[in-house]
């Protein structure tokens, strides 16, 4: 299998299932699982909304890049944050250091999966669905530009996503 001995990065929008699919994939491949957002929270000692409030998006993105670089010590399945692709340096790091799997979920799916989650500062907007669409329109080409494998996580259940990734590897 092509990505078996390397790190696997899961990229995609909020609500695409990166953490959920990542844990299942790690279990199947007998690899450790790492969630970059959880690492950022652990290292910062505060929640993502608190980081955004104190350091704004720029501060959060700097922490995100640091966490990504730190993750390179691990041969693991790594779930990234939805905005990891907005920092050009991160695109290179991802592409050069592992297999990149784009979990693509349509905006309606993202909306349904995130509508009760208030811990996502990028979605603090009056019209959440419109905000999700704006973010998706900007990031989708970036996700596609670095992905080795694309899986529709909006239409497929977790098990099917994992099987599709395994098959592509």
Short mmCIF file of N, CA and C in Angstrom, two decimals:
data_model
loop_
_atom_site.label_atom_id
_atom_site.label_comp_id
_atom_site.label_asym_id
_atom_site.label_seq_id
_atom_site.Cartn_x
_atom_site.Cartn_y
_atom_site.Cartn_z
N UNK A 1 0.83 -1.19 0.00
CA UNK A 1 0.00 0.00 0.00
C UNK A 1 0.87 1.25 0.00
N UNK A 2 0.53 2.17 -0.86
CA UNK A 2 1.36 3.34 -1.09
C UNK A 2 1.66 4.18 0.16
N UNK A 3 0.75 4.45 1.03
CA UNK A 3 1.02 5.35 2.14
C UNK A 3 1.26 4.66 3.46
N UNK A 4 1.43 3.34 3.40
CA UNK A 4 1.47 2.56 4.63
C UNK A 4 2.60 2.95 5.56
N UNK A 5 3.76 3.25 5.02
CA UNK A 5 4.89 3.53 5.89
C UNK A 5 5.12 5.01 6.12
N UNK A 6 4.16 5.83 5.71
CA UNK A 6 4.36 7.24 5.95
C UNK A 6 3.20 7.84 6.69
N UNK A 7 3.38 9.07 6.94
CA UNK A 7 2.36 9.86 7.63
C UNK A 7 1.21 10.13 6.67
N UNK A 8 0.01 10.16 7.21
CA UNK A 8 -1.17 10.45 6.41
C UNK A 8 -1.84 11.70 7.00
N UNK A 9 -1.95 12.73 6.18
CA UNK A 9 -2.61 13.96 6.60
C UNK A 9 -4.03 13.97 6.06
N UNK A 10 -4.98 14.25 6.92
CA UNK A 10 -6.37 14.43 6.50
C UNK A 10 -6.66 15.92 6.46
N UNK A 11 -7.07 16.40 5.29
CA UNK A 11 -7.40 17.81 5.12
C UNK A 11 -8.86 17.91 4.67
N UNK A 12 -9.44 19.09 4.82
CA UNK A 12 -10.81 19.29 4.38
C UNK A 12 -11.51 20.30 5.28
N UNK A 13 -12.72 20.66 4.90
CA UNK A 13 -13.44 21.70 5.64
C UNK A 13 -13.92 21.24 7.01
N UNK A 14 -14.38 22.21 7.81
CA UNK A 14 -14.99 21.93 9.10
C UNK A 14 -16.19 21.02 8.86
N UNK A 15 -16.30 19.98 9.68
CA UNK A 15 -17.45 19.09 9.54
C UNK A 15 -17.27 18.00 8.50
N UNK A 16 -16.09 17.90 7.91
CA UNK A 16 -15.85 16.85 6.90
C UNK A 16 -15.58 15.49 7.54
N UNK A 17 -15.31 15.47 8.84
CA UNK A 17 -15.08 14.20 9.52
C UNK A 17 -13.61 13.83 9.67
N UNK A 18 -12.72 14.82 9.62
CA UNK A 18 -11.28 14.51 9.68
C UNK A 18 -10.90 13.77 10.96
N UNK A 19 -11.42 14.21 12.10
CA UNK A 19 -11.10 13.55 13.37
C UNK A 19 -11.73 12.17 13.46
N UNK A 20 -12.99 12.06 13.07
CA UNK A 20 -13.72 10.79 13.16
C UNK A 20 -13.13 9.76 12.20
N UNK A 21 -12.96 10.14 10.95
CA UNK A 21 -12.37 9.23 9.95
C UNK A 21 -10.92 8.93 10.32
N UNK A 22 -10.22 9.94 10.80
CA UNK A 22 -8.81 9.77 11.18
C UNK A 22 -8.61 8.72 12.25
N UNK A 23 -9.45 8.74 13.27
CA UNK A 23 -9.35 7.75 14.35
C UNK A 23 -9.61 6.35 13.81
N UNK A 24 -10.62 6.20 12.97
CA UNK A 24 -10.95 4.89 12.39
C UNK A 24 -9.83 4.39 11.46
N UNK A 25 -9.28 5.30 10.67
CA UNK A 25 -8.19 4.94 9.75
C UNK A 25 -6.94 4.54 10.53
N UNK A 26 -6.63 5.28 11.57
CA UNK A 26 -5.46 4.97 12.40
C UNK A 26 -5.59 3.59 13.03
N UNK A 27 -6.79 3.27 13.48
CA UNK A 27 -7.05 1.96 14.07
C UNK A 27 -6.83 0.85 13.05
N UNK A 28 -7.38 1.05 11.85
CA UNK A 28 -7.24 0.06 10.78
C UNK A 28 -5.78 -0.14 10.38
N UNK A 29 -5.04 0.96 10.28
CA UNK A 29 -3.65 0.89 9.84
C UNK A 29 -2.66 0.64 10.98
N UNK A 30 -3.20 0.56 12.19
CA UNK A 30 -2.37 0.36 13.39
C UNK A 30 -1.31 1.45 13.50
N UNK A 31 -1.76 2.69 13.34
CA UNK A 31 -0.89 3.86 13.47
C UNK A 31 -1.45 4.74 14.58
N UNK A 32 -0.59 5.57 15.18
CA UNK A 32 -1.12 6.54 16.14
C UNK A 32 -1.99 7.57 15.42
N UNK A 33 -2.89 8.21 16.17
CA UNK A 33 -3.72 9.28 15.63
C UNK A 33 -3.37 10.58 16.34
N UNK A 34 -3.27 11.64 15.55
CA UNK A 34 -2.95 12.95 16.10
C UNK A 34 -3.92 13.98 15.52
N UNK A 35 -4.52 14.77 16.39
CA UNK A 35 -5.44 15.83 15.97
C UNK A 35 -4.73 17.16 16.21
N UNK A 36 -4.41 17.90 15.14
CA UNK A 36 -3.64 19.14 15.29
C UNK A 36 -4.38 20.19 16.12
N UNK A 37 -5.70 20.28 15.97
CA UNK A 37 -6.44 21.24 16.79
C UNK A 37 -6.30 20.92 18.27
N UNK A 38 -6.36 19.63 18.62
CA UNK A 38 -6.18 19.23 20.02
C UNK A 38 -4.76 19.56 20.50
N UNK A 39 -3.78 19.37 19.63
CA UNK A 39 -2.39 19.71 19.98
C UNK A 39 -2.23 21.21 20.23
N UNK A 40 -2.87 22.02 19.39
CA UNK A 40 -2.80 23.48 19.54
C UNK A 40 -3.41 23.89 20.88
N UNK A 41 -4.56 23.34 21.21
CA UNK A 41 -5.23 23.64 22.48
C UNK A 41 -4.34 23.22 23.66
N UNK A 42 -3.76 22.03 23.55
CA UNK A 42 -2.89 21.52 24.63
C UNK A 42 -1.67 22.42 24.81
N UNK A 43 -1.01 22.76 23.71
CA UNK A 43 0.20 23.59 23.78
C UNK A 43 -0.11 25.00 24.27
N UNK A 44 -1.26 25.54 23.87
CA UNK A 44 -1.62 26.92 24.24
C UNK A 44 -2.21 27.01 25.64
N UNK A 45 -2.78 25.91 26.12
CA UNK A 45 -3.44 25.93 27.41
C UNK A 45 -4.73 26.73 27.39
N UNK A 46 -5.31 26.86 26.20
CA UNK A 46 -6.60 27.56 26.06
C UNK A 46 -7.32 27.04 24.83
N UNK A 47 -8.61 27.32 24.78
CA UNK A 47 -9.44 26.83 23.67
C UNK A 47 -9.15 27.62 22.39
N UNK A 48 -9.59 27.08 21.27
CA UNK A 48 -9.41 27.77 19.98
C UNK A 48 -10.14 29.11 19.97
N UNK A 49 -11.40 29.20 20.46
CA UNK A 49 -12.02 30.53 20.52
C UNK A 49 -11.22 31.53 21.36
N UNK A 50 -10.63 31.05 22.46
CA UNK A 50 -9.81 31.94 23.29
C UNK A 50 -8.57 32.41 22.53
N UNK A 51 -7.94 31.51 21.79
CA UNK A 51 -6.76 31.87 20.99
C UNK A 51 -7.16 32.94 19.97
N UNK A 52 -8.28 32.73 19.28
CA UNK A 52 -8.75 33.71 18.29
C UNK A 52 -9.03 35.05 18.94
N UNK A 53 -9.60 35.02 20.13
CA UNK A 53 -9.95 36.26 20.83
C UNK A 53 -8.69 37.03 21.24
N UNK A 54 -7.70 36.31 21.75
CA UNK A 54 -6.47 36.95 22.24
C UNK A 54 -5.45 37.24 21.14
N UNK A 55 -5.32 36.32 20.19
CA UNK A 55 -4.25 36.42 19.19
C UNK A 55 -4.77 36.62 17.77
N UNK A 56 -6.08 36.60 17.60
CA UNK A 56 -6.74 36.69 16.30
C UNK A 56 -6.33 35.52 15.41
N UNK A 57 -6.83 35.54 14.18
CA UNK A 57 -6.56 34.42 13.29
C UNK A 57 -5.07 34.28 13.01
N UNK A 58 -4.37 35.39 12.90
CA UNK A 58 -2.93 35.35 12.61
C UNK A 58 -2.16 34.56 13.67
N UNK A 59 -2.48 34.81 14.93
CA UNK A 59 -1.82 34.07 16.01
C UNK A 59 -2.15 32.60 15.99
N UNK A 60 -3.41 32.30 15.70
CA UNK A 60 -3.82 30.90 15.61
C UNK A 60 -3.09 30.20 14.47
N UNK A 61 -3.00 30.85 13.31
CA UNK A 61 -2.34 30.23 12.15
C UNK A 61 -0.86 29.96 12.44
N UNK A 62 -0.21 30.84 13.19
CA UNK A 62 1.20 30.62 13.57
C UNK A 62 1.31 29.38 14.46
N UNK A 63 0.39 29.25 15.40
CA UNK A 63 0.37 28.07 16.27
C UNK A 63 0.10 26.79 15.46
N UNK A 64 -0.77 26.92 14.45
CA UNK A 64 -1.12 25.79 13.60
C UNK A 64 0.09 25.29 12.82
N UNK A 65 0.86 26.22 12.27
CA UNK A 65 2.06 25.85 11.52
C UNK A 65 3.08 25.19 12.45
N UNK A 66 3.23 25.72 13.66
CA UNK A 66 4.14 25.13 14.65
C UNK A 66 3.70 23.69 14.97
N UNK A 67 2.40 23.49 15.20
CA UNK A 67 1.88 22.16 15.50
C UNK A 67 2.09 21.20 14.32
N UNK A 68 1.90 21.70 13.09
CA UNK A 68 2.13 20.88 11.90
C UNK A 68 3.58 20.44 11.83
N UNK A 69 4.49 21.39 12.03
CA UNK A 69 5.92 21.04 12.00
C UNK A 69 6.26 20.03 13.10
N UNK A 70 5.68 20.21 14.28
CA UNK A 70 5.92 19.29 15.40
C UNK A 70 5.40 17.89 15.09
N UNK A 71 4.31 17.82 14.31
CA UNK A 71 3.71 16.51 14.00
C UNK A 71 4.61 15.66 13.11
N UNK A 72 5.58 16.29 12.47
CA UNK A 72 6.46 15.55 11.55
C UNK A 72 7.36 14.55 12.29
N UNK A 73 7.38 14.62 13.60
CA UNK A 73 8.14 13.64 14.40
C UNK A 73 7.42 12.30 14.43
N UNK A 74 6.16 12.30 14.03
CA UNK A 74 5.32 11.10 14.16
C UNK A 74 4.96 10.49 12.80
N UNK A 75 5.00 9.17 12.75
CA UNK A 75 4.45 8.43 11.61
C UNK A 75 3.04 8.09 12.05
N UNK A 76 2.09 8.94 11.69
CA UNK A 76 0.75 8.82 12.24
C UNK A 76 -0.29 9.24 11.21
N UNK A 77 -1.55 9.03 11.57
CA UNK A 77 -2.66 9.61 10.84
C UNK A 77 -2.93 10.94 11.55
N UNK A 78 -2.85 12.03 10.80
CA UNK A 78 -2.92 13.36 11.39
C UNK A 78 -4.10 14.13 10.81
N UNK A 79 -5.04 14.49 11.69
CA UNK A 79 -6.19 15.32 11.30
C UNK A 79 -5.77 16.78 11.44
N UNK A 80 -5.87 17.53 10.36
CA UNK A 80 -5.51 18.95 10.40
C UNK A 80 -6.78 19.78 10.60
N UNK A 81 -6.59 21.05 10.88
CA UNK A 81 -7.72 21.96 10.96
C UNK A 81 -8.15 22.35 9.55
N UNK A 82 -9.38 22.78 9.40
CA UNK A 82 -9.90 23.13 8.08
C UNK A 82 -9.13 24.22 7.38
N UNK A 83 -8.53 25.14 8.15
CA UNK A 83 -7.83 26.27 7.55
C UNK A 83 -6.34 26.07 7.36
N UNK A 84 -5.85 24.87 7.57
CA UNK A 84 -4.41 24.61 7.45
C UNK A 84 -3.88 25.04 6.08
N UNK A 85 -4.73 24.99 5.06
CA UNK A 85 -4.30 25.28 3.68
C UNK A 85 -4.18 26.77 3.36
N UNK A 86 -4.61 27.64 4.27
CA UNK A 86 -4.53 29.08 3.95
C UNK A 86 -3.13 29.65 4.15
N UNK A 87 -2.24 28.89 4.78
CA UNK A 87 -0.86 29.30 4.97
C UNK A 87 0.00 28.59 3.92
N UNK A 88 0.57 29.34 2.96
CA UNK A 88 1.34 28.71 1.88
C UNK A 88 2.43 27.74 2.36
N UNK A 89 3.10 28.07 3.43
CA UNK A 89 4.15 27.19 3.98
C UNK A 89 3.58 25.82 4.33
N UNK A 90 2.36 25.79 4.85
CA UNK A 90 1.74 24.53 5.24
C UNK A 90 1.46 23.63 4.04
N UNK A 91 1.11 24.24 2.91
CA UNK A 91 0.85 23.45 1.70
C UNK A 91 2.09 22.64 1.33
N UNK A 92 3.24 23.28 1.38
CA UNK A 92 4.50 22.59 1.07
C UNK A 92 4.81 21.50 2.08
N UNK A 93 4.64 21.83 3.36
CA UNK A 93 4.92 20.85 4.42
C UNK A 93 4.06 19.60 4.24
N UNK A 94 2.78 19.81 4.01
CA UNK A 94 1.85 18.68 3.83
C UNK A 94 2.24 17.83 2.63
N UNK A 95 2.44 18.47 1.49
CA UNK A 95 2.72 17.78 0.24
C UNK A 95 4.02 16.98 0.31
N UNK A 96 5.02 17.53 0.98
CA UNK A 96 6.35 16.91 0.99
C UNK A 96 6.54 15.87 2.09
N UNK A 97 5.61 15.78 3.04
CA UNK A 97 5.87 14.96 4.21
C UNK A 97 4.86 13.86 4.50
N UNK A 98 4.02 13.56 3.54
CA UNK A 98 3.07 12.48 3.77
C UNK A 98 2.06 12.35 2.65
N UNK A 99 1.18 11.40 2.82
CA UNK A 99 0.08 11.18 1.90
C UNK A 99 -1.04 12.13 2.33
N UNK A 100 -1.57 12.92 1.40
CA UNK A 100 -2.59 13.91 1.74
C UNK A 100 -3.95 13.44 1.24
N UNK A 101 -4.88 13.26 2.16
CA UNK A 101 -6.22 12.80 1.85
C UNK A 101 -7.19 13.96 2.09
N UNK A 102 -7.89 14.34 1.04
CA UNK A 102 -8.89 15.41 1.11
C UNK A 102 -10.26 14.78 1.37
N UNK A 103 -10.79 15.02 2.57
CA UNK A 103 -12.15 14.60 2.89
C UNK A 103 -13.05 15.76 2.50
N UNK A 104 -13.78 15.57 1.41
CA UNK A 104 -14.59 16.66 0.84
C UNK A 104 -16.05 16.47 1.25
N UNK A 105 -16.60 17.49 1.87
CA UNK A 105 -18.01 17.47 2.26
C UNK A 105 -18.66 18.73 1.72
N UNK A 106 -19.85 18.57 1.13
CA UNK A 106 -20.55 19.73 0.58
C UNK A 106 -20.98 20.67 1.72
N UNK A 107 -21.34 21.89 1.37
CA UNK A 107 -21.66 22.91 2.36
C UNK A 107 -22.87 22.52 3.22
N UNK A 108 -23.87 21.90 2.64
CA UNK A 108 -25.04 21.48 3.42
C UNK A 108 -24.63 20.48 4.51
N UNK A 109 -23.78 19.53 4.16
CA UNK A 109 -23.28 18.55 5.14
C UNK A 109 -22.49 19.26 6.22
N UNK A 110 -21.60 20.18 5.83
CA UNK A 110 -20.82 20.93 6.81
C UNK A 110 -21.75 21.68 7.77
N UNK A 111 -22.76 22.31 7.19
CA UNK A 111 -23.70 23.09 8.00
C UNK A 111 -24.41 22.20 9.02
N UNK A 112 -24.92 21.06 8.55
CA UNK A 112 -25.64 20.15 9.45
C UNK A 112 -24.74 19.63 10.57
N UNK A 113 -23.48 19.36 10.24
CA UNK A 113 -22.55 18.80 11.23
C UNK A 113 -21.98 19.84 12.19
N UNK A 114 -22.03 21.12 11.83
CA UNK A 114 -21.42 22.15 12.67
C UNK A 114 -22.43 23.12 13.29
N UNK A 115 -23.71 22.98 12.98
CA UNK A 115 -24.67 24.02 13.39
C UNK A 115 -24.83 24.16 14.91
N UNK A 116 -24.53 23.13 15.67
CA UNK A 116 -24.65 23.23 17.14
C UNK A 116 -23.30 23.44 17.82
N UNK A 117 -22.25 23.59 17.03
CA UNK A 117 -20.90 23.75 17.56
C UNK A 117 -20.51 25.23 17.58
N UNK A 118 -20.38 25.78 18.77
CA UNK A 118 -20.02 27.20 18.89
C UNK A 118 -18.53 27.40 19.15
N UNK A 119 -17.75 26.34 19.01
CA UNK A 119 -16.31 26.43 19.23
C UNK A 119 -15.52 26.64 17.95
N UNK A 120 -16.16 27.20 16.93
CA UNK A 120 -15.51 27.40 15.64
C UNK A 120 -15.55 28.88 15.27
N UNK A 121 -14.50 29.62 15.65
CA UNK A 121 -14.49 31.07 15.43
C UNK A 121 -14.67 31.50 13.98
N UNK A 122 -14.24 30.69 13.02
CA UNK A 122 -14.39 31.06 11.61
C UNK A 122 -15.87 31.09 11.20
N UNK A 123 -16.73 30.49 12.04
CA UNK A 123 -18.16 30.44 11.72
C UNK A 123 -18.98 31.45 12.51
N UNK A 124 -18.31 32.33 13.24
CA UNK A 124 -19.05 33.36 13.96
C UNK A 124 -19.55 34.37 12.93
N UNK A 125 -20.76 34.13 12.46
CA UNK A 125 -21.37 34.99 11.43
C UNK A 125 -22.88 34.90 11.58
N UNK A 126 -23.56 35.93 11.11
CA UNK A 126 -25.03 35.92 11.17
C UNK A 126 -25.61 34.79 10.34
N UNK A 127 -25.09 34.61 9.13
CA UNK A 127 -25.57 33.55 8.26
C UNK A 127 -24.46 32.51 8.11
N UNK A 128 -24.54 31.49 8.94
CA UNK A 128 -23.49 30.47 9.00
C UNK A 128 -23.33 29.72 7.68
N UNK A 129 -24.43 29.43 7.01
CA UNK A 129 -24.36 28.66 5.76
C UNK A 129 -23.63 29.47 4.68
N UNK A 130 -23.93 30.77 4.60
CA UNK A 130 -23.24 31.63 3.64
C UNK A 130 -21.75 31.70 3.96
N UNK A 131 -21.43 31.79 5.25
CA UNK A 131 -20.02 31.83 5.67
C UNK A 131 -19.32 30.52 5.29
N UNK A 132 -19.97 29.40 5.51
CA UNK A 132 -19.40 28.11 5.12
C UNK A 132 -19.14 28.06 3.61
N UNK A 133 -20.08 28.58 2.83
CA UNK A 133 -19.93 28.59 1.37
C UNK A 133 -18.74 29.45 0.96
N UNK A 134 -18.58 30.62 1.58
CA UNK A 134 -17.44 31.50 1.26
C UNK A 134 -16.12 30.80 1.57
N UNK A 135 -16.05 30.18 2.73
CA UNK A 135 -14.82 29.48 3.13
C UNK A 135 -14.54 28.33 2.16
N UNK A 136 -15.58 27.56 1.84
CA UNK A 136 -15.44 26.42 0.93
C UNK A 136 -14.95 26.87 -0.45
N UNK A 137 -15.56 27.93 -0.98
CA UNK A 137 -15.18 28.42 -2.31
C UNK A 137 -13.71 28.82 -2.37
N UNK A 138 -13.20 29.37 -1.28
CA UNK A 138 -11.80 29.79 -1.22
C UNK A 138 -10.86 28.60 -1.03
N UNK A 139 -11.23 27.69 -0.14
CA UNK A 139 -10.30 26.62 0.25
C UNK A 139 -10.34 25.38 -0.64
N UNK A 140 -11.49 25.08 -1.25
CA UNK A 140 -11.62 23.85 -2.06
C UNK A 140 -10.49 23.71 -3.09
N UNK A 141 -10.17 24.76 -3.87
CA UNK A 141 -9.07 24.61 -4.84
C UNK A 141 -7.71 24.36 -4.15
N UNK A 142 -7.53 24.90 -2.95
CA UNK A 142 -6.29 24.67 -2.22
C UNK A 142 -6.20 23.22 -1.76
N UNK A 143 -7.30 22.70 -1.23
CA UNK A 143 -7.33 21.28 -0.82
C UNK A 143 -7.01 20.39 -2.02
N UNK A 144 -7.68 20.66 -3.14
CA UNK A 144 -7.48 19.83 -4.35
C UNK A 144 -6.05 19.90 -4.85
N UNK A 145 -5.42 21.07 -4.73
CA UNK A 145 -4.08 21.27 -5.29
C UNK A 145 -3.01 20.41 -4.62
N UNK A 146 -3.26 19.96 -3.39
CA UNK A 146 -2.22 19.18 -2.70
C UNK A 146 -2.65 17.76 -2.37
N UNK A 147 -3.90 17.40 -2.69
CA UNK A 147 -4.38 16.08 -2.26
C UNK A 147 -3.89 14.96 -3.19
N UNK A 148 -3.55 13.84 -2.56
CA UNK A 148 -3.20 12.62 -3.29
C UNK A 148 -4.44 11.76 -3.50
N UNK A 149 -5.36 11.85 -2.54
CA UNK A 149 -6.59 11.07 -2.57
C UNK A 149 -7.74 12.01 -2.19
N UNK A 150 -8.85 11.90 -2.91
CA UNK A 150 -10.05 12.69 -2.58
C UNK A 150 -11.18 11.71 -2.27
N UNK A 151 -11.81 11.89 -1.10
CA UNK A 151 -12.91 11.04 -0.69
C UNK A 151 -14.09 11.94 -0.31
N UNK A 152 -15.26 11.63 -0.81
CA UNK A 152 -16.46 12.40 -0.48
C UNK A 152 -16.98 11.92 0.88
N UNK A 153 -16.66 12.69 1.92
CA UNK A 153 -17.07 12.31 3.27
C UNK A 153 -18.47 12.83 3.60
N UNK A 154 -19.05 13.59 2.69
CA UNK A 154 -20.42 14.03 2.87
C UNK A 154 -21.41 12.95 2.48
N UNK A 155 -21.07 12.18 1.47
CA UNK A 155 -21.96 11.13 0.96
C UNK A 155 -21.63 9.74 1.52
N UNK A 156 -20.43 9.58 2.07
CA UNK A 156 -20.02 8.27 2.57
C UNK A 156 -19.93 8.26 4.09
N UNK A 157 -20.35 7.15 4.68
CA UNK A 157 -20.21 6.96 6.12
C UNK A 157 -18.73 6.74 6.45
N UNK A 158 -18.39 6.82 7.73
CA UNK A 158 -17.01 6.70 8.19
C UNK A 158 -16.34 5.43 7.66
N UNK A 159 -17.01 4.30 7.81
CA UNK A 159 -16.43 3.02 7.38
C UNK A 159 -16.12 3.02 5.88
N UNK A 160 -17.04 3.57 5.09
CA UNK A 160 -16.84 3.63 3.63
C UNK A 160 -15.67 4.56 3.30
N UNK A 161 -15.56 5.66 4.01
CA UNK A 161 -14.43 6.59 3.78
C UNK A 161 -13.11 5.88 4.04
N UNK A 162 -13.05 5.16 5.15
CA UNK A 162 -11.82 4.44 5.52
C UNK A 162 -11.49 3.39 4.46
N UNK A 163 -12.48 2.65 4.00
CA UNK A 163 -12.26 1.63 2.97
C UNK A 163 -11.79 2.26 1.65
N UNK A 164 -12.39 3.39 1.28
CA UNK A 164 -11.98 4.08 0.05
C UNK A 164 -10.54 4.57 0.15
N UNK A 165 -10.16 5.10 1.29
CA UNK A 165 -8.78 5.57 1.48
C UNK A 165 -7.83 4.39 1.39
N UNK A 166 -8.16 3.31 2.08
CA UNK A 166 -7.31 2.11 2.08
C UNK A 166 -7.13 1.59 0.65
N UNK A 167 -8.22 1.55 -0.09
CA UNK A 167 -8.19 1.06 -1.47
C UNK A 167 -7.27 1.94 -2.34
N UNK A 168 -7.39 3.26 -2.18
CA UNK A 168 -6.56 4.19 -2.96
C UNK A 168 -5.09 4.12 -2.61
N UNK A 169 -4.80 3.78 -1.35
CA UNK A 169 -3.40 3.69 -0.92
C UNK A 169 -2.70 2.52 -1.61
#
